[in-house]
C-alpha positions as semicolon CSV with decimal commas, in nm:
position;residue;x (nm);y (nm);z (nm)
1;X;1,101;-2,041;0,086
2;X;1,043;-1,959;0,452
3;X;0,779;-1,696;0,373
4;X;0,575;-1,567;0,081
5;X;0,631;-1,208;0,199
6;X;0,951;-1,033;0,301
7;X;0,921;-0,730;0,530
8;X;1,172;-0,538;0,320
9;X;1,133;-0,212;0,129
10;X;1,186;-0,190;-0,247
11;X;1,484;0,043;-0,321
12;X;1,350;0,384;-0,223
13;X;1,550;0,584;-0,476
14;X;1,397;0,376;-0,755
15;X;1,042;0,388;-0,620
16;X;1,056;0,769;-0,609
17;X;1,075;0,776;-0,990
18;X;0,809;0,512;-1,057
19;X;0,464;0,564;-1,200
20;X;0,131;0,396;-1,137
21;X;-0,171;0,404;-0,910
22;X;-0,506;0,239;-0,831
23;X;-0,681;0,017;-1,084
24;X;-1,046;-0,093;-1,085
25;X;-1,246;-0,331;-1,301
26;X;-1,590;-0,219;-1,420
27;X;-1,822;-0,409;-1,656
28;X;-2,035;-0,181;-1,875
29;X;-2,325;-0,318;-2,077
30;X;-2,479;-0,085;-2,337
31;X;-2,850;-0,145;-2,397
32;X;-3,044;-0,097;-2,718
33;X;-3,210;0,208;-2,565
34;X;-2,873;0,377;-2,531
35;X;-2,867;0,337;-2,157
36;X;-2,599;0,138;-1,982
37;X;-2,559;-0,086;-1,679
38;X;-2,235;-0,067;-1,480
39;X;-2,109;-0,328;-1,238
40;X;-1,790;-0,328;-1,034
41;X;-1,606;-0,659;-1,058
42;X;-1,371;-0,576;-0,770
43;X;-1,477;-0,469;-0,422
44;X;-1,133;-0,314;-0,371
45;X;-0,902;-0,124;-0,601
46;X;-0,562;-0,275;-0,679
47;X;-0,250;-0,070;-0,741
48;X;-0,010;-0,126;-1,028
49;X;0,330;0,037;-1,072
50;X;0,611;0,049;-1,323
51;X;0,933;0,104;-1,133
52;X;1,143;0,121;-1,449
53;X;1,115;0,499;-1,466
54;X;1,306;0,525;-1,140
55;X;1,614;0,341;-1,267
56;X;1,862;0,616;-1,352
57;X;2,197;0,436;-1,332
58;X;2,363;0,099;-1,381
59;X;2,409;0,073;-1,006
60;X;2,037;0,127;-0,947
61;X;1,961;-0,134;-1,212
62;X;2,194;-0,378;-1,039
63;X;2,017;-0,315;-0,706
64;X;1,680;-0,394;-0,866
65;X;1,816;-0,715;-1,021
66;X;1,949;-0,826;-0,684
67;X;1,616;-0,743;-0,521
68;X;1,429;-0,934;-0,795
69;X;1,649;-1,240;-0,753
70;X;1,609;-1,247;-0,375
71;X;1,230;-1,228;-0,413
72;X;1,247;-1,510;-0,674
73;X;1,052;-1,306;-0,928
74;X;0,678;-1,317;-0,864
75;X;0,709;-1,566;-0,578
76;X;0,764;-1,340;-0,277
77;X;0,598;-1,010;-0,191
78;X;0,760;-0,700;-0,040
79;X;0,696;-0,341;0,065
80;X;0,674;-0,052;-0,181
81;X;0,664;0,318;-0,092
82;X;0,407;0,507;-0,304
83;X;0,503;0,869;-0,242
84;X;0,169;0,995;-0,378
85;X;-0,021;0,804;-0,108
86;X;0,186;0,691;0,190
87;X;0,041;0,870;0,488
88;X;-0,293;0,870;0,670
89;X;-0,345;1,235;0,574
90;X;-0,188;1,444;0,300
91;X;0,145;1,311;0,169
92;X;0,316;1,638;0,264
93;X;0,189;1,639;0,625
94;X;0,317;1,442;0,923
95;X;0,057;1,192;1,053
96;X;-0,153;1,298;1,351
97;X;-0,352;1,064;1,581
98;X;-0,676;1,219;1,453
99;X;-0,625;1,152;1,081
100;X;-0,845;0,845;1,033
101;X;-1,136;0,698;1,227
102;X;-1,068;0,325;1,260
103;X;-1,351;0,221;1,489
104;X;-1,576;0,276;1,788
105;X;-1,524;0,120;2,129
106;X;-1,776;-0,124;2,272
107;X;-1,607;-0,198;2,604
108;X;-1,500;-0,545;2,484
109;X;-1,306;-0,517;2,159
110;X;-0,934;-0,447;2,201
111;X;-0,811;-0,488;1,842
112;X;-0,881;-0,253;1,551
113;X;-0,736;-0,283;1,199
114;X;-0,590;0,030;1,041
115;X;-0,795;0,171;0,756
116;X;-0,781;0,476;0,533
117;X;-1,095;0,643;0,396
118;X;-1,110;0,811;0,056
119;X;-1,386;1,062;-0,014
120;X;-1,653;1,179;0,226
121;X;-1,978;1,292;0,067
122;X;-2,121;1,019;-0,156
123;X;-1,964;0,676;-0,113
124;X;-1,641;0,684;0,086
125;X;-1,404;0,399;0,010
126;X;-1,226;0,231;0,301
127;X;-0,890;0,075;0,229
128;X;-0,725;-0,176;0,459
129;X;-0,374;-0,073;0,566
130;X;-0,174;-0,389;0,634
131;X;0,183;-0,256;0,619
132;X;0,220;0,051;0,840
133;X;0,560;0,194;0,918
134;X;0,573;0,068;1,276
135;X;0,725;0,367;1,452
136;X;0,490;0,612;1,280
137;X;0,160;0,485;1,422
138;X;-0,021;0,724;1,656
139;X;-0,358;0,649;1,817
140;X;-0,620;0,851;2,007
141;X;-0,941;0,781;2,197
142;X;-1,201;1,058;2,184
143;X;-0,929;1,295;2,065
144;X;-0,679;1,216;2,342
145;X;-0,355;1,060;2,219
146;X;-0,250;0,732;2,377
147;X;0,103;0,611;2,447
148;X;0,270;0,333;2,253
149;X;0,348;0,048;2,491
150;X;0,148;0,131;2,804
151;X;-0,178;0,193;2,612
152;X;-0,150;0,019;2,275
153;X;0,071;-0,159;2,025
154;X;0,053;-0,197;1,648
155;X;0,173;-0,497;1,449
156;X;0,365;-0,353;1,148
157;X;0,314;-0,679;0,955
158;X;-0,067;-0,673;0,972
159;X;-0,174;-0,319;1,063
160;X;-0,364;-0,442;1,367
161;X;-0,385;-0,200;1,661
162;X;-0,419;-0,374;1,998
163;X;-0,515;-0,181;2,314
164;X;-0,402;-0,288;2,659
165;X;-0,759;-0,230;2,780
166;X;-1,067;-0,228;2,559
167;X;-1,183;0,125;2,471
168;X;-1,508;0,213;2,651
169;X;-1,840;0,191;2,470
170;X;-1,890;0,479;2,229
171;X;-1,526;0,592;2,235
172;X;-1,406;0,715;1,895
173;X;-1,085;0,537;1,793
174;X;-0,863;0,731;1,551
175;X;-0,514;0,681;1,416
176;X;-0,243;0,835;1,203
177;X;0,044;0,656;1,034
178;X;0,279;0,621;0,741
179;X;0,246;0,302;0,538
180;X;0,382;0,094;0,253
181;X;0,196;-0,100;-0,016
182;X;0,236;-0,480;-0,016
183;X;0,333;-0,571;-0,372
184;X;0,509;-0,837;-0,579
185;X;0,680;-0,835;-0,915
186;X;0,429;-0,891;-1,195
187;X;0,682;-1,074;-1,410
188;X;0,924;-1,363;-1,375
189;X;1,159;-1,207;-1,629
190;X;1,354;-0,882;-1,635
191;X;1,433;-0,817;-2,001
192;X;1,714;-0,564;-1,995
193;X;1,887;-0,432;-2,307
194;X;2,200;-0,265;-2,172
195;X;2,282;-0,084;-2,496
196;X;1,928;0,055;-2,511
197;X;1,946;0,154;-2,143
198;X;2,265;0,350;-2,204
199;X;2,090;0,520;-2,495
200;X;1,811;0,637;-2,268
201;X;1,556;0,355;-2,298
202;X;1,369;0,265;-1,980
203;X;1,337;-0,100;-1,868
204;X;0,994;-0,223;-1,763
205;X;0,970;-0,337;-1,400
206;X;0,601;-0,407;-1,334
207;X;0,474;-0,438;-0,977
208;X;0,124;-0,525;-0,857
209;X;-0,040;-0,483;-0,518
210;X;-0,111;-0,788;-0,303
211;X;-0,465;-0,727;-0,180
212;X;-0,504;-0,839;0,183
């Protein structure tokens, strides 16, 4: 295979009907006193999805099979659109260049990775955004929007924002964007019972996030 990731989107009509979300791993040890110790095994959450719920027709099922075959099962990753969390702000709002703070200028650094913060008061979680929708990325310095091309560019395969000139020291760098989740199939086998499907049964099509 030429690449272990294809910059292609999983069938959108199927992904709209999928279910899933972030997963974390926490170890909990109960002590004799009744107290407990908790430890997070993962520094980052990892998203899991079942796209089977989105398959509503034989044609959609055929499209998923073709997509699965081209990705060679679990071998090659791809983009997935999670419509509950696919924008820098609220899913229902168009991205603005002020949505997320992605860094502070120091007069030297020209490149800033896209991130998305969750929460604000206690322990905000910062998620790396590696697969932005290229044409959606908007960037501002100290609240003033910059122009794509003359002022900055963004690599849609990595989520790295590169300025033509380094932002001055202390400048607040913000960004807004739409994005996809890098995932792969979490199975090398699609077990499809056509008679059951026609009777209303839903095939399982598990997907798992590729953590950058």
